[in-house]
Amino acid sequence: MGNDGGSIPTRRELVKSPTRRKTTSELRSQSSQNATYHWSFCPLSKTPLKSPVVSDSDGRLFNKDAVIEWLITPEKFGDGEEVMKVSGVKGLKDIVDVKFEVGEEKDRDDEVVNGGIMNGNVNSGRKEVWVCPITRKELGPGTHSVYLIPCGHAFAEAAVKEIKEETCLVCSEKFDKEDGVVKINPTEDKDIELLKKRRERLAASGLSHSLKKGSSKKRKNKDKEREEKDGDKKKEKSNGESKEKKPKPSTVSDIASKVLGDVEERAKRRKMEMSDNVKSLFTNDKDPNGKKPKDGDFMTRGFTMPVKGGR
């Protein structure tokens, strides 16, 4: 009845309790920690973000020197291949320099412990305070922020929405509101889906994340495909009439019936004609060589006819 040592287990020890679901406050706290981490640390080098900072097509922030080092020597980074595979960064054309306006710097040396993780909590390892040049709000996990392409200046999303003209308020450079505005570290599904559709549009147009033309190989391949399509269309137009006049190719049934007809015709000819051996058995009055045919036929040839009255 008991187990090892005579101990008797209770029902509470035998019945497995269901996995406890995280509460809303716990999920919100975890989401806040993740957002703070992405705004504070480079996912490639795992070091605090510092200028110059770049961003990929997903809106993630990286230290520019880490990205350049990874492009030159990728083996130095342990999980660098997985991190950059998600972002799709293959060259400098796939990143954009993000220009943040720096506000007052805070002394955060006491918070940066072991790469910003202290006692299980993620603390901000970035010393610079980034602010919107229009609203003067701090840009971070608590503010929806965007940057413009090609200039790269960062603003609060609310400030960009109020701009009627498609020109940067800092440098007056023109931008496209559809493809020239990228959200920084998006967390909502709709924002992630918008960035995905943007990548698909740029790929179809042969443009990179920085709105620059793709690699020369891709352009050459696309130009070659376009020329081949145009050439095929011209050939179809020029040879349209000749193609209509050409007879239709014979089908398998037509070829089979023709072959069967030839076979039957040859069989009939063989039946009508006789071989030389068979012809020699019969008398031919018209000898082509002019010789007189032999008397008798195959029934009497070689035999002597008896005289009447004799035996």
XYZ file of C-alpha atoms in Angstrom:
311
model
C 0.000 0.000 0.000
C 2.864 2.287 0.678
C 5.793 3.322 -1.463
C 9.486 3.132 -0.784
C 10.156 3.622 2.890
C 6.549 3.098 3.855
C 5.425 6.548 2.692
C 1.836 6.901 1.527
C 1.344 9.462 -1.286
C -1.550 11.843 -1.087
C -3.968 12.583 -3.903
C -2.410 15.994 -4.366
C 0.931 14.363 -5.141
C -0.525 11.865 -7.623
C -2.847 14.105 -9.624
C -1.039 16.409 -12.044
C -2.175 19.985 -11.868
C -2.910 21.708 -15.221
C -0.386 24.206 -16.541
C -1.198 27.607 -15.185
C -1.870 30.236 -17.793
C -0.160 33.560 -17.489
C -2.307 36.417 -16.345
C -2.898 39.541 -18.418
C -0.563 41.565 -16.240
C 2.202 38.972 -16.647
C 1.801 38.934 -20.438
C 1.826 42.718 -20.528
C 4.951 42.825 -18.384
C 6.727 40.316 -20.643
C 5.736 42.260 -23.763
C 7.034 45.459 -22.176
C 10.360 43.802 -21.363
C 10.734 42.547 -24.941
C 9.972 45.992 -26.357
C 12.449 47.617 -23.980
C 15.121 45.117 -24.990
C 14.659 45.770 -28.727
C 14.856 49.524 -28.148
C 17.980 49.181 -26.005
C 20.176 46.404 -27.430
C 21.444 45.317 -30.824
C 20.032 41.830 -31.578
C 23.166 40.959 -33.551
C 25.987 41.951 -31.178
C 23.869 41.876 -27.960
C 25.446 45.200 -26.950
C 23.657 48.473 -26.089
C 22.530 50.542 -29.056
C 24.649 53.572 -29.848
C 25.001 55.887 -32.809
C 25.302 55.210 -35.699
C 22.173 53.032 -35.709
C 20.662 51.292 -38.743
C 17.366 49.512 -39.378
C 16.223 46.658 -41.607
C 12.965 46.201 -43.505
C 11.284 44.841 -40.338
C 11.990 48.053 -38.431
C 14.518 46.444 -36.073
C 17.446 48.531 -34.853
C 21.109 47.441 -35.111
C 24.482 48.954 -34.406
C 25.940 49.835 -37.791
C 29.451 48.681 -36.927
C 28.064 45.253 -35.910
C 26.235 44.845 -39.229
C 29.324 45.804 -41.236
C 31.472 43.409 -39.212
C 28.937 40.622 -39.768
C 28.947 41.232 -43.533
C 32.754 40.928 -43.551
C 33.257 38.107 -41.016
C 29.935 36.388 -40.229
C 31.650 33.534 -38.377
C 32.390 35.857 -35.439
C 28.716 35.938 -34.472
C 27.187 32.810 -32.972
C 23.540 33.212 -33.945
C 24.196 36.002 -36.426
C 23.132 33.870 -39.389
C 19.708 33.191 -37.869
C 19.191 36.804 -36.788
C 20.087 38.267 -40.180
C 18.230 35.566 -42.111
C 14.981 36.806 -40.595
C 15.795 40.410 -41.487
C 16.954 39.519 -45.008
C 20.040 41.762 -44.816
C 22.569 40.787 -47.492
C 24.279 44.121 -48.068
C 24.326 47.800 -47.162
C 21.416 48.434 -49.534
C 19.196 46.409 -47.198
C 19.701 48.769 -44.245
C 18.979 52.456 -43.638
C 20.838 54.823 -41.307
C 18.332 56.000 -38.695
C 19.063 59.547 -37.511
C 17.756 60.081 -33.983
C 17.784 63.457 -32.308
C 19.570 63.007 -29.002
C 18.134 64.701 -25.921
C 19.568 64.850 -22.430
C 21.742 61.865 -21.578
C 21.024 59.913 -18.415
C 23.559 58.253 -16.176
C 22.629 54.575 -16.484
C 25.936 52.931 -15.619
C 24.391 51.335 -12.552
C 21.675 49.723 -14.694
C 23.987 48.192 -17.283
C 25.040 44.941 -15.646
C 25.964 41.855 -17.712
C 24.696 43.384 -20.922
C 21.657 45.066 -19.375
C 20.159 42.050 -17.581
C 20.141 42.410 -13.811
C 18.235 40.169 -11.391
C 16.177 38.737 -14.230
C 14.889 42.156 -15.374
C 15.786 43.864 -18.628
C 17.086 47.365 -18.044
C 17.859 49.967 -20.659
C 21.497 49.685 -21.661
C 21.294 52.676 -24.025
C 22.564 55.920 -22.529
C 21.306 58.181 -25.314
C 17.789 59.566 -25.022
C 16.137 59.798 -28.425
C 13.402 62.384 -28.877
C 11.088 63.435 -31.688
C 12.280 66.737 -33.212
C 8.649 67.917 -33.563
C 6.784 66.761 -30.443
C 9.892 66.449 -28.226
C 8.523 63.147 -26.915
C 11.006 60.439 -26.015
C 11.160 57.754 -28.689
C 11.043 54.300 -27.171
C 8.800 51.337 -26.365
C 6.053 53.651 -25.081
C 5.819 55.714 -28.282
C 4.868 54.674 -31.804
C 7.881 55.811 -33.820
C 8.801 55.823 -37.508
C 11.689 56.860 -39.731
C 11.670 58.232 -43.253
C 13.426 56.929 -46.345
C 15.765 57.992 -47.856
C 16.840 60.638 -45.303
C 16.451 58.367 -42.235
C 15.191 60.965 -39.727
C 13.100 59.486 -36.900
C 9.842 60.994 -35.664
C 6.848 60.129 -33.552
C 4.233 58.489 -35.777
C 1.600 61.052 -34.788
C 3.773 63.898 -36.079
C 4.283 62.276 -39.499
C 0.548 61.660 -39.894
C -0.093 65.381 -39.480
C 2.300 66.254 -42.313
C 0.350 67.036 -45.473
C 3.331 67.489 -47.763
C 5.626 64.527 -48.390
C 8.783 66.336 -47.287
C 10.916 65.777 -44.203
C 10.509 68.521 -41.583
C 14.207 68.357 -40.698
C 16.003 68.241 -44.060
C 13.099 69.001 -46.477
C 13.884 65.864 -48.500
C 10.939 64.274 -50.284
C 9.611 60.858 -49.272
C 6.774 58.530 -50.240
C 4.145 58.015 -47.541
C 3.386 54.504 -48.773
C 6.890 53.032 -49.072
C 9.037 55.746 -47.478
C 7.700 55.480 -43.902
C 8.840 52.510 -41.771
C 7.684 51.823 -38.237
C 10.382 51.139 -35.644
C 10.095 47.861 -33.694
C 6.428 47.166 -34.527
C 4.494 44.953 -32.115
C 0.963 44.974 -33.531
C 0.007 42.452 -36.210
C -1.368 45.089 -38.585
C 1.924 47.012 -38.556
C 3.922 43.828 -39.203
C 1.594 42.943 -42.090
C 2.050 46.413 -43.631
C 5.836 46.000 -43.595
C 5.488 42.561 -45.194
C 3.382 43.962 -48.037
C 5.895 46.779 -48.475
C 8.733 44.271 -48.917
C 6.701 42.406 -51.545
C 6.032 45.617 -53.491
C 9.685 46.627 -53.437
C 10.813 43.144 -54.496
C 8.401 43.220 -57.434
C 9.803 46.622 -58.454
C 13.426 45.471 -58.103
C 14.135 47.857 -55.209
C 15.867 47.235 -51.892
C 14.776 48.411 -48.436
C 16.619 51.707 -48.933
C 14.623 52.255 -52.178
C 17.769 51.720 -54.212
C 17.953 49.436 -57.205
C 18.775 45.810 -56.520
C 21.998 44.032 -57.440
C 23.264 44.184 -61.030
C 22.722 40.440 -61.492
C 19.047 40.722 -60.610
C 18.624 43.713 -62.915
C 20.355 41.913 -65.779
C 18.206 38.825 -65.321
C 15.025 40.894 -65.263
C 16.114 42.867 -68.346
C 16.929 39.633 -70.143
C 13.545 38.139 -69.286
C 11.820 41.319 -70.460
C 13.720 41.278 -73.780
C 12.874 37.615 -74.340
C 9.185 38.288 -73.731
C 9.222 41.260 -76.132
C 11.022 39.176 -78.771
C 8.498 36.360 -78.474
C 5.616 38.803 -78.880
C 7.187 40.310 -82.028
C 7.744 36.875 -83.545
C 4.146 35.920 -82.874
C 2.896 39.081 -84.579
C 5.170 38.741 -87.643
C 4.515 35.038 -88.094
C 0.832 35.154 -87.261
C -0.341 34.868 -90.893
C 2.169 32.184 -91.839
C 1.181 30.119 -88.824
C -2.455 30.243 -89.922
C -1.610 29.043 -93.452
C 0.493 26.113 -92.293
C -1.346 22.756 -92.365
C -2.286 21.265 -89.086
C -0.006 18.482 -87.890
C -1.406 15.007 -88.393
C -2.741 13.301 -85.329
C -1.837 9.845 -84.053
C -5.084 8.353 -85.349
C -4.401 9.666 -88.876
C -0.905 8.178 -88.910
C -2.171 4.819 -87.606
C -4.929 4.577 -90.234
C -2.437 5.403 -92.985
C -0.023 2.686 -91.851
C -2.811 0.094 -91.636
C -3.923 0.985 -95.157
C -0.405 0.437 -96.528
C -0.151 -2.935 -94.778
C -3.471 -4.114 -96.210
C -2.468 -2.979 -99.703
C 0.801 -4.933 -99.573
C -1.056 -8.028 -98.335
C -3.469 -7.840 -101.286
C -0.580 -7.574 -103.750
C 1.110 -10.634 -102.273
C -2.092 -12.626 -102.697
C -2.488 -11.529 -106.335
C 1.098 -12.286 -107.328
C 2.581 -15.826 -107.575
C 6.140 -16.894 -107.047
C 8.280 -18.426 -109.852
C 8.007 -21.930 -108.383
C 4.233 -21.770 -108.426
C 4.201 -20.373 -111.988
C 6.347 -23.275 -113.258
C 3.588 -25.729 -112.373
C 1.221 -24.164 -114.872
C 1.380 -23.857 -118.681
C 1.940 -20.419 -120.073
C 1.042 -19.979 -123.736
C 2.804 -16.674 -123.893
C 6.409 -17.385 -122.970
C 8.289 -14.087 -122.652
C 11.520 -15.747 -123.934
C 9.852 -16.915 -127.169
C 10.286 -20.576 -126.386
C 7.568 -23.017 -127.167
C 5.927 -24.178 -124.049
C 6.234 -27.787 -123.102
C 3.426 -30.168 -123.964
C 1.147 -31.149 -121.233
C 0.811 -29.789 -117.823
C 2.006 -30.826 -114.405
C -0.336 -33.875 -114.517
C 1.192 -35.357 -117.731
C 4.632 -33.793 -117.935
C 7.380 -36.416 -117.528
C 5.075 -39.324 -118.371
C 4.572 -41.165 -121.710
C 1.059 -41.319 -122.938
C 0.073 -44.980 -123.743
C -0.838 -45.942 -127.337
C -4.430 -46.785 -127.954
C -5.006 -50.481 -127.657
C -1.716 -51.119 -125.875
C -1.153 -51.881 -122.280
